[in-house]
């Protein structure tokens, strides 16, 4: 691909994150993450993974499974400041070839405004049993972090 | 009790959070959280809880069980900015009366600097199977969020 995309909003970075998940696109995935050793990723039911190398390797393995996912994001709660945005979302994931959606995940995504645009610094996902099924609620304006 | 504590650092708020957990102290727990409807709490293996009322009720139920916990925090990764701090920690929880520590939890804690001091806005905890046992690593200086 060559050039790395610049995300001008945290939402753009989030959209690219889930797009990379649907496309099994490791380069796009890693373009979303900050170039930083302090990045933290927790996959559902998984241990914490920290740092560029480990985060890349974890996604490489996930994408190598070849499983095709469709991800619908619902019930986003956004807390936004000048330099940091925190999104709490429900991920409704469907595996292509399976009929039913799996149980929703709840994810905490933290984005940082860097010199290279908005980048992800934390992704923490865990199964959310009993979460209401994903009907998008009316969008609310983002909450400002003072 | 009466007066609400003012936390002058995010770490002070985090210390009070885990102290309230050990003391089953609902008032201290809620003094840690921002007075805000956008707060988000995910208990281990639980669904997302949002807003003051639901978050308070969830802790009230947990504390009402009467279970006494000891919590040791390890391997903290901190990302800190002017107004927001994000802490990723391993929680090693022991139930008083049980011999062994339970499997570690991984938690993402987000703090916001408000007019009333630093307050928690997100707590997302999930079981971290296979996480290394909690030996505190050498403390690293907090990473600045530009």
CSV table of C-alpha atoms in Angstrom, one decimal, chain A residues 36 38-40 42 45-48 50 74-79 83-84 86 88-90 106-108 110 112-115 121-122 124-131 140 143 145-146, chain B residues 36 38-40 42 45-48 50 74-79 83-84 86 88-90 106-108 110 112-115 121-122 124-131 140 143 145-146:
chain,number,residue,atom,x,y,z
A,36,UNK,CA,4.4,3.5,20.8
A,38,UNK,CA,2.8,1.8,25.7
A,39,UNK,CA,-0.1,0.5,23.6
A,40,UNK,CA,-2.3,-2.0,25.3
A,42,UNK,CA,-6.9,-7.1,25.6
A,45,UNK,CA,-11.1,-13.5,27.4
A,46,UNK,CA,-7.5,-12.9,26.8
A,47,UNK,CA,-4.5,-11.7,28.7
A,48,UNK,CA,-3.1,-8.2,28.3
A,50,UNK,CA,1.4,-4.6,25.4
A,74,UNK,CA,-23.8,-0.1,18.7
A,75,UNK,CA,-24.5,2.0,21.7
A,76,UNK,CA,-21.4,4.0,21.6
A,77,UNK,CA,-20.6,6.2,24.6
A,78,UNK,CA,-18.0,8.8,23.7
A,79,UNK,CA,-15.9,10.9,26.1
A,83,UNK,CA,-6.0,15.1,22.9
A,84,UNK,CA,-7.7,11.9,24.0
A,86,UNK,CA,-12.5,7.2,24.9
A,88,UNK,CA,-17.2,2.5,24.9
A,89,UNK,CA,-19.0,0.4,22.3
A,90,UNK,CA,-20.9,-2.8,21.8
A,106,UNK,CA,-18.1,-4.6,25.0
A,107,UNK,CA,-15.0,-2.7,24.1
A,108,UNK,CA,-13.2,0.3,25.6
A,110,UNK,CA,-8.9,4.9,23.7
A,112,UNK,CA,-4.8,9.8,21.3
A,113,UNK,CA,-4.1,12.8,19.0
A,114,UNK,CA,-0.6,12.4,17.9
A,115,UNK,CA,1.6,14.2,15.4
A,121,UNK,CA,-3.6,3.4,22.3
A,122,UNK,CA,-5.9,1.0,24.1
A,124,UNK,CA,-10.0,-3.7,25.7
A,125,UNK,CA,-12.7,-6.1,24.7
A,126,UNK,CA,-14.6,-8.6,26.7
A,127,UNK,CA,-17.8,-10.7,26.2
A,128,UNK,CA,-20.9,-8.9,27.4
A,129,UNK,CA,-23.4,-11.6,28.3
A,130,UNK,CA,-26.9,-10.3,28.5
A,131,UNK,CA,-26.1,-7.1,26.7
A,140,UNK,CA,-25.9,11.5,21.1
A,143,UNK,CA,-19.5,14.4,25.8
A,145,UNK,CA,-13.9,16.1,28.7
A,146,UNK,CA,-13.8,19.7,30.0
B,36,UNK,CA,-21.5,12.3,35.3
B,38,UNK,CA,-21.4,9.2,30.8
B,39,UNK,CA,-19.4,7.0,33.3
B,40,UNK,CA,-19.0,3.4,32.2
B,42,UNK,CA,-17.7,-3.3,33.1
B,45,UNK,CA,-17.6,-11.1,32.6
B,46,UNK,CA,-20.3,-8.6,32.9
B,47,UNK,CA,-22.4,-6.4,30.7
B,48,UNK,CA,-21.6,-2.7,30.4
B,50,UNK,CA,-23.5,3.2,32.4
B,74,UNK,CA,0.7,-5.0,39.5
B,75,UNK,CA,2.2,-4.2,36.2
B,76,UNK,CA,0.6,-0.9,35.8
B,77,UNK,CA,0.9,0.8,32.4
B,78,UNK,CA,0.1,4.5,32.6
B,79,UNK,CA,-0.7,7.0,29.8
B,83,UNK,CA,-6.8,16.2,31.7
B,84,UNK,CA,-7.0,12.4,31.2
B,86,UNK,CA,-5.4,5.9,31.4
B,88,UNK,CA,-3.9,-0.5,32.6
B,89,UNK,CA,-3.4,-2.8,35.6
B,90,UNK,CA,-3.4,-6.3,36.7
B,106,UNK,CA,-6.9,-7.0,33.7
B,107,UNK,CA,-8.4,-3.5,34.2
B,108,UNK,CA,-8.5,-0.4,32.1
B,110,UNK,CA,-9.7,6.0,32.8
B,112,UNK,CA,-10.5,12.7,34.2
B,113,UNK,CA,-9.4,15.9,35.8
B,114,UNK,CA,-12.6,17.7,36.8
B,115,UNK,CA,-13.3,20.8,38.8
B,121,UNK,CA,-14.9,7.8,34.2
B,122,UNK,CA,-14.2,4.2,33.0
B,124,UNK,CA,-13.3,-2.1,32.5
B,125,UNK,CA,-12.2,-5.3,34.1
B,126,UNK,CA,-12.0,-8.8,32.6
B,127,UNK,CA,-10.4,-12.1,33.6
B,128,UNK,CA,-6.8,-12.4,32.3
B,129,UNK,CA,-6.1,-16.1,32.1
B,130,UNK,CA,-2.5,-16.9,31.8
B,131,UNK,CA,-1.4,-13.5,33.0
B,140,UNK,CA,8.5,3.1,34.9
B,143,UNK,CA,4.2,8.1,29.5
B,145,UNK,CA,0.2,11.9,26.2
B,146,UNK,CA,1.8,14.8,24.3
